């Protein structure tokens, strides 16, 4: 029988690049896999942007969770006043990524309509009180300047109308758009307007 000789030093020097690559890639792949498994999917996240002060953000989050299907979803509420100098920047970073936007007449600009869902006349939220841009309906009135909905959670400015707008890029737009994934917005609006 012939004796095999195996040189560990020779083996390591010829395959050193494989060992270094494995030391780098295995922890990175493991970390990336954990992040993918634990981070919420877009269908599990719900965000609201409000152009007013919030009375109690935890109570508002709880209200949203109670009136949507996914009780364990990640709910985020952004609040920023349109009267502040930084409003446009905050709207561009947080508002454009939110599922629902509650904006005052002062905080809404006509060029925002390109990113919002148009409410057509077949929809139950179509009304003459909707916010219109070029004869198209976009926002659903939530506060008429004196009275409205969600007053327990949102501190509206008296004398200013507020509207709910639906983000065109939201995955929760199933009953408003054919490419929507879930109908969470429709369920939440049903709870708000009863």
PDB file of C-alpha atoms in Angstrom:
ATOM      1  CA  UNK A   1       0.000   0.000   0.000  1.00  0.00           C
ATOM      2  CA  UNK A   2       1.262   3.417  -0.970  1.00  0.00           C
ATOM      3  CA  UNK A   3       1.439   6.069   1.729  1.00  0.00           C
ATOM      4  CA  UNK A   4      -0.294   9.332   0.874  1.00  0.00           C
ATOM      5  CA  UNK A   5       1.456  12.505   1.806  1.00  0.00           C
ATOM      6  CA  UNK A   6      -0.654  15.508   2.573  1.00  0.00           C
ATOM      7  CA  UNK A   7       0.973  18.873   3.110  1.00  0.00           C
ATOM      8  CA  UNK A   8      -1.281  21.128   5.133  1.00  0.00           C
ATOM      9  CA  UNK A   9       0.906  24.129   4.391  1.00  0.00           C
ATOM     10  CA  UNK A  10       0.679  23.520   0.656  1.00  0.00           C
ATOM     11  CA  UNK A  11      -3.094  23.013   0.883  1.00  0.00           C
ATOM     12  CA  UNK A  12      -3.646  26.275   2.799  1.00  0.00           C
ATOM     13  CA  UNK A  13      -1.418  28.408   0.587  1.00  0.00           C
ATOM     14  CA  UNK A  14      -3.147  27.206  -2.599  1.00  0.00           C
ATOM     15  CA  UNK A  15      -6.646  27.763  -1.199  1.00  0.00           C
ATOM     16  CA  UNK A  16      -6.059  30.756   1.054  1.00  0.00           C
ATOM     17  CA  UNK A  17      -8.287  33.000  -1.089  1.00  0.00           C
ATOM     18  CA  UNK A  18     -11.203  30.562  -0.586  1.00  0.00           C
ATOM     19  CA  UNK A  19     -10.812  30.629   3.192  1.00  0.00           C
ATOM     20  CA  UNK A  20     -10.619  34.442   3.261  1.00  0.00           C
ATOM     21  CA  UNK A  21     -13.644  34.689   0.989  1.00  0.00           C
ATOM     22  CA  UNK A  22     -15.585  32.286   3.239  1.00  0.00           C
ATOM     23  CA  UNK A  23     -14.667  34.290   6.359  1.00  0.00           C
ATOM     24  CA  UNK A  24     -16.007  37.446   4.704  1.00  0.00           C
ATOM     25  CA  UNK A  25     -19.100  36.071   2.936  1.00  0.00           C
ATOM     26  CA  UNK A  26     -20.578  33.701   5.537  1.00  0.00           C
ATOM     27  CA  UNK A  27     -21.168  36.358   8.247  1.00  0.00           C
ATOM     28  CA  UNK A  28     -22.439  38.850   5.649  1.00  0.00           C
ATOM     29  CA  UNK A  29     -24.862  36.276   4.168  1.00  0.00           C
ATOM     30  CA  UNK A  30     -26.026  35.236   7.640  1.00  0.00           C
ATOM     31  CA  UNK A  31     -26.639  38.871   8.666  1.00  0.00           C
ATOM     32  CA  UNK A  32     -28.465  39.639   5.419  1.00  0.00           C
ATOM     33  CA  UNK A  33     -30.627  36.524   5.826  1.00  0.00           C
ATOM     34  CA  UNK A  34     -31.612  37.513   9.370  1.00  0.00           C
ATOM     35  CA  UNK A  35     -32.488  41.036   8.221  1.00  0.00           C
ATOM     36  CA  UNK A  36     -34.646  39.679   5.391  1.00  0.00           C
ATOM     37  CA  UNK A  37     -36.436  37.287   7.737  1.00  0.00           C
ATOM     38  CA  UNK A  38     -37.134  39.747  10.568  1.00  0.00           C
ATOM     39  CA  UNK A  39     -37.796  43.068   8.781  1.00  0.00           C
ATOM     40  CA  UNK A  40     -41.465  43.735   8.005  1.00  0.00           C
ATOM     41  CA  UNK A  41     -42.608  43.444   4.415  1.00  0.00           C
ATOM     42  CA  UNK A  42     -44.276  46.455   2.744  1.00  0.00           C
ATOM     43  CA  UNK A  43     -47.692  44.819   3.323  1.00  0.00           C
ATOM     44  CA  UNK A  44     -46.948  44.721   7.071  1.00  0.00           C
ATOM     45  CA  UNK A  45     -46.100  48.425   7.366  1.00  0.00           C
ATOM     46  CA  UNK A  46     -48.563  51.306   7.498  1.00  0.00           C
ATOM     47  CA  UNK A  47     -47.516  54.962   7.547  1.00  0.00           C
ATOM     48  CA  UNK A  48     -49.504  58.154   7.989  1.00  0.00           C
ATOM     49  CA  UNK A  49     -48.289  61.711   7.371  1.00  0.00           C
ATOM     50  CA  UNK A  50     -50.249  64.448   9.158  1.00  0.00           C
ATOM     51  CA  UNK A  51     -50.032  68.203   8.579  1.00  0.00           C
ATOM     52  CA  UNK A  52     -51.129  68.927  12.167  1.00  0.00           C
ATOM     53  CA  UNK A  53     -50.144  68.163  15.726  1.00  0.00           C
ATOM     54  CA  UNK A  54     -50.995  64.733  17.116  1.00  0.00           C
ATOM     55  CA  UNK A  55     -52.709  64.627  20.519  1.00  0.00           C
ATOM     56  CA  UNK A  56     -51.636  61.072  21.407  1.00  0.00           C
ATOM     57  CA  UNK A  57     -49.598  59.186  18.811  1.00  0.00           C
ATOM     58  CA  UNK A  58     -49.814  55.838  20.654  1.00  0.00           C
ATOM     59  CA  UNK A  59     -53.605  56.040  20.806  1.00  0.00           C
ATOM     60  CA  UNK A  60     -53.688  56.965  17.097  1.00  0.00           C
ATOM     61  CA  UNK A  61     -51.432  53.997  16.237  1.00  0.00           C
ATOM     62  CA  UNK A  62     -53.679  51.747  18.285  1.00  0.00           C
ATOM     63  CA  UNK A  63     -56.739  53.065  16.415  1.00  0.00           C
ATOM     64  CA  UNK A  64     -55.075  52.307  13.071  1.00  0.00           C
ATOM     65  CA  UNK A  65     -54.101  48.780  14.165  1.00  0.00           C
ATOM     66  CA  UNK A  66     -57.605  48.043  15.434  1.00  0.00           C
ATOM     67  CA  UNK A  67     -59.166  49.082  12.137  1.00  0.00           C
ATOM     68  CA  UNK A  68     -56.895  47.173   9.783  1.00  0.00           C
ATOM     69  CA  UNK A  69     -56.414  43.426   9.381  1.00  0.00           C
ATOM     70  CA  UNK A  70     -52.813  43.106  10.505  1.00  0.00           C
ATOM     71  CA  UNK A  71     -52.768  43.730  14.245  1.00  0.00           C
ATOM     72  CA  UNK A  72     -48.989  43.249  14.498  1.00  0.00           C
ATOM     73  CA  UNK A  73     -47.962  45.514  11.631  1.00  0.00           C
ATOM     74  CA  UNK A  74     -45.458  48.305  12.027  1.00  0.00           C
ATOM     75  CA  UNK A  75     -47.366  51.585  12.174  1.00  0.00           C
ATOM     76  CA  UNK A  76     -45.578  54.905  11.826  1.00  0.00           C
ATOM     77  CA  UNK A  77     -47.079  58.371  12.158  1.00  0.00           C
ATOM     78  CA  UNK A  78     -45.243  61.442  10.916  1.00  0.00           C
ATOM     79  CA  UNK A  79     -46.451  64.866  11.978  1.00  0.00           C
ATOM     80  CA  UNK A  80     -45.215  68.185  10.653  1.00  0.00           C
ATOM     81  CA  UNK A  81     -46.926  71.553  10.311  1.00  0.00           C
ATOM     82  CA  UNK A  82     -47.109  73.171   6.870  1.00  0.00           C
ATOM     83  CA  UNK A  83     -46.449  76.565   8.467  1.00  0.00           C
ATOM     84  CA  UNK A  84     -42.869  75.542   9.294  1.00  0.00           C
ATOM     85  CA  UNK A  85     -39.984  76.360   6.936  1.00  0.00           C
ATOM     86  CA  UNK A  86     -38.866  72.732   6.719  1.00  0.00           C
ATOM     87  CA  UNK A  87     -42.258  71.403   5.618  1.00  0.00           C
ATOM     88  CA  UNK A  88     -41.315  70.840   1.963  1.00  0.00           C
ATOM     89  CA  UNK A  89     -38.233  68.828   2.911  1.00  0.00           C
ATOM     90  CA  UNK A  90     -40.129  66.709   5.444  1.00  0.00           C
ATOM     91  CA  UNK A  91     -42.938  66.145   2.940  1.00  0.00           C
ATOM     92  CA  UNK A  92     -40.430  64.973   0.319  1.00  0.00           C
ATOM     93  CA  UNK A  93     -38.776  62.504   2.711  1.00  0.00           C
ATOM     94  CA  UNK A  94     -41.691  61.271   4.811  1.00  0.00           C
ATOM     95  CA  UNK A  95     -44.911  62.340   3.118  1.00  0.00           C
ATOM     96  CA  UNK A  96     -44.107  60.876  -0.293  1.00  0.00           C
ATOM     97  CA  UNK A  97     -43.458  57.490   1.339  1.00  0.00           C
ATOM     98  CA  UNK A  98     -46.579  57.454   3.530  1.00  0.00           C
ATOM     99  CA  UNK A  99     -49.660  55.393   2.718  1.00  0.00           C
ATOM    100  CA  UNK A 100     -52.127  58.062   3.840  1.00  0.00           C
ATOM    101  CA  UNK A 101     -51.585  61.803   4.022  1.00  0.00           C
ATOM    102  CA  UNK A 102     -53.783  64.134   6.058  1.00  0.00           C
ATOM    103  CA  UNK A 103     -53.049  67.589   4.704  1.00  0.00           C
ATOM    104  CA  UNK A 104     -54.532  71.020   5.253  1.00  0.00           C
ATOM    105  CA  UNK A 105     -55.490  73.281   2.370  1.00  0.00           C
ATOM    106  CA  UNK A 106     -52.371  75.298   3.180  1.00  0.00           C
ATOM    107  CA  UNK A 107     -50.148  72.192   3.185  1.00  0.00           C
ATOM    108  CA  UNK A 108     -51.395  70.846  -0.147  1.00  0.00           C
ATOM    109  CA  UNK A 109     -49.875  71.971  -3.430  1.00  0.00           C
ATOM    110  CA  UNK A 110     -51.375  71.083  -6.802  1.00  0.00           C
ATOM    111  CA  UNK A 111     -48.179  69.375  -7.973  1.00  0.00           C
ATOM    112  CA  UNK A 112     -48.604  66.822  -5.139  1.00  0.00           C
ATOM    113  CA  UNK A 113     -51.537  65.361  -7.096  1.00  0.00           C
ATOM    114  CA  UNK A 114     -49.148  63.445  -9.384  1.00  0.00           C
ATOM    115  CA  UNK A 115     -48.284  61.174  -6.439  1.00  0.00           C
ATOM    116  CA  UNK A 116     -51.851  60.677  -5.205  1.00  0.00           C
ATOM    117  CA  UNK A 117     -54.676  58.301  -6.089  1.00  0.00           C
ATOM    118  CA  UNK A 118     -57.483  59.921  -8.046  1.00  0.00           C
ATOM    119  CA  UNK A 119     -60.911  59.170  -6.582  1.00  0.00           C
ATOM    120  CA  UNK A 120     -63.276  58.427  -9.453  1.00  0.00           C
ATOM    121  CA  UNK A 121     -67.051  58.722  -9.476  1.00  0.00           C
ATOM    122  CA  UNK A 122     -67.483  54.955  -8.986  1.00  0.00           C
ATOM    123  CA  UNK A 123     -65.849  55.168  -5.550  1.00  0.00           C
ATOM    124  CA  UNK A 124     -68.009  55.590  -2.441  1.00  0.00           C
ATOM    125  CA  UNK A 125     -65.745  58.445  -1.232  1.00  0.00           C
ATOM    126  CA  UNK A 126     -66.390  60.541  -4.338  1.00  0.00           C
ATOM    127  CA  UNK A 127     -68.075  63.791  -3.245  1.00  0.00           C
ATOM    128  CA  UNK A 128     -68.373  67.449  -4.107  1.00  0.00           C
ATOM    129  CA  UNK A 129     -66.462  68.180  -0.883  1.00  0.00           C
ATOM    130  CA  UNK A 130     -63.351  66.351  -2.159  1.00  0.00           C
ATOM    131  CA  UNK A 131     -60.170  68.292  -2.851  1.00  0.00           C
ATOM    132  CA  UNK A 132     -60.039  68.837  -6.610  1.00  0.00           C
ATOM    133  CA  UNK A 133     -57.169  69.579  -8.949  1.00  0.00           C
ATOM    134  CA  UNK A 134     -58.040  70.330 -12.576  1.00  0.00           C
ATOM    135  CA  UNK A 135     -61.541  68.822 -12.196  1.00  0.00           C
ATOM    136  CA  UNK A 136     -60.152  65.574 -10.721  1.00  0.00           C
ATOM    137  CA  UNK A 137     -60.924  64.446  -7.182  1.00  0.00           C
ATOM    138  CA  UNK A 138     -57.984  63.533  -4.941  1.00  0.00           C
ATOM    139  CA  UNK A 139     -58.621  64.283  -1.267  1.00  0.00           C
ATOM    140  CA  UNK A 140     -61.466  63.207   0.993  1.00  0.00           C
ATOM    141  CA  UNK A 141     -62.559  65.935   3.409  1.00  0.00           C
ATOM    142  CA  UNK A 142     -61.871  64.941   7.017  1.00  0.00           C
ATOM    143  CA  UNK A 143     -62.239  68.350   8.739  1.00  0.00           C
ATOM    144  CA  UNK A 144     -64.327  71.196   7.334  1.00  0.00           C
ATOM    145  CA  UNK A 145     -62.753  73.948   9.425  1.00  0.00           C
ATOM    146  CA  UNK A 146     -65.147  73.510  12.351  1.00  0.00           C
ATOM    147  CA  UNK A 147     -65.927  69.841  12.732  1.00  0.00           C
ATOM    148  CA  UNK A 148     -64.657  66.551  11.415  1.00  0.00           C
ATOM    149  CA  UNK A 149     -63.251  63.105  12.118  1.00  0.00           C
ATOM    150  CA  UNK A 150     -60.332  61.864  14.258  1.00  0.00           C
ATOM    151  CA  UNK A 151     -60.452  64.929  16.520  1.00  0.00           C
ATOM    152  CA  UNK A 152     -59.484  62.718  19.487  1.00  0.00           C
ATOM    153  CA  UNK A 153     -56.123  62.040  17.825  1.00  0.00           C
ATOM    154  CA  UNK A 154     -55.383  65.073  15.636  1.00  0.00           C
ATOM    155  CA  UNK A 155     -55.343  68.726  16.717  1.00  0.00           C
ATOM    156  CA  UNK A 156     -56.708  70.552  13.656  1.00  0.00           C
ATOM    157  CA  UNK A 157     -56.445  74.307  13.142  1.00  0.00           C
ATOM    158  CA  UNK A 158     -59.901  75.872  13.228  1.00  0.00           C
ATOM    159  CA  UNK A 159     -61.028  77.554  10.040  1.00  0.00           C
ATOM    160  CA  UNK A 160     -58.821  75.387   7.809  1.00  0.00           C
ATOM    161  CA  UNK A 161     -60.066  72.397   5.846  1.00  0.00           C
ATOM    162  CA  UNK A 162     -58.165  69.103   5.998  1.00  0.00           C
ATOM    163  CA  UNK A 163     -58.262  66.207   3.543  1.00  0.00           C
ATOM    164  CA  UNK A 164     -57.124  62.575   3.474  1.00  0.00           C
ATOM    165  CA  UNK A 165     -55.048  61.704   0.432  1.00  0.00           C
ATOM    166  CA  UNK A 166     -53.958  58.221  -0.646  1.00  0.00           C
ATOM    167  CA  UNK A 167     -50.407  57.732  -1.867  1.00  0.00           C
ATOM    168  CA  UNK A 168     -50.232  56.346  -5.398  1.00  0.00           C
ATOM    169  CA  UNK A 169     -47.255  54.133  -4.474  1.00  0.00           C
ATOM    170  CA  UNK A 170     -48.889  52.493  -1.455  1.00  0.00           C
ATOM    171  CA  UNK A 171     -49.399  48.707  -1.457  1.00  0.00           C
ATOM    172  CA  UNK A 172     -52.645  49.128   0.533  1.00  0.00           C
ATOM    173  CA  UNK A 173     -54.744  50.576  -2.325  1.00  0.00           C
ATOM    174  CA  UNK A 174     -56.569  47.470  -3.558  1.00  0.00           C
ATOM    175  CA  UNK A 175     -60.088  48.999  -3.689  1.00  0.00           C
ATOM    176  CA  UNK A 176     -58.789  52.214  -5.270  1.00  0.00           C
ATOM    177  CA  UNK A 177     -56.287  50.825  -7.790  1.00  0.00           C
ATOM    178  CA  UNK A 178     -56.111  47.511  -9.619  1.00  0.00           C
ATOM    179  CA  UNK A 179     -52.433  46.977  -8.748  1.00  0.00           C
ATOM    180  CA  UNK A 180     -52.969  47.415  -4.987  1.00  0.00           C
ATOM    181  CA  UNK A 181     -51.927  44.458  -2.816  1.00  0.00           C
ATOM    182  CA  UNK A 182     -54.095  44.932   0.275  1.00  0.00           C
ATOM    183  CA  UNK A 183     -57.234  46.932   1.099  1.00  0.00           C
ATOM    184  CA  UNK A 184     -56.048  48.308   4.451  1.00  0.00           C
ATOM    185  CA  UNK A 185     -56.661  51.949   3.429  1.00  0.00           C
ATOM    186  CA  UNK A 186     -60.227  51.175   2.383  1.00  0.00           C
ATOM    187  CA  UNK A 187     -60.899  49.435   5.735  1.00  0.00           C
ATOM    188  CA  UNK A 188     -59.377  52.314   7.693  1.00  0.00           C
ATOM    189  CA  UNK A 189     -61.438  54.879   5.770  1.00  0.00           C
ATOM    190  CA  UNK A 190     -64.536  52.783   6.474  1.00  0.00           C
ATOM    191  CA  UNK A 191     -63.760  52.963  10.196  1.00  0.00           C
ATOM    192  CA  UNK A 192     -63.104  56.703  10.085  1.00  0.00           C
ATOM    193  CA  UNK A 193     -66.197  57.654   8.110  1.00  0.00           C
ATOM    194  CA  UNK A 194     -68.369  54.902   9.582  1.00  0.00           C
TER     195      UNK A 194
END
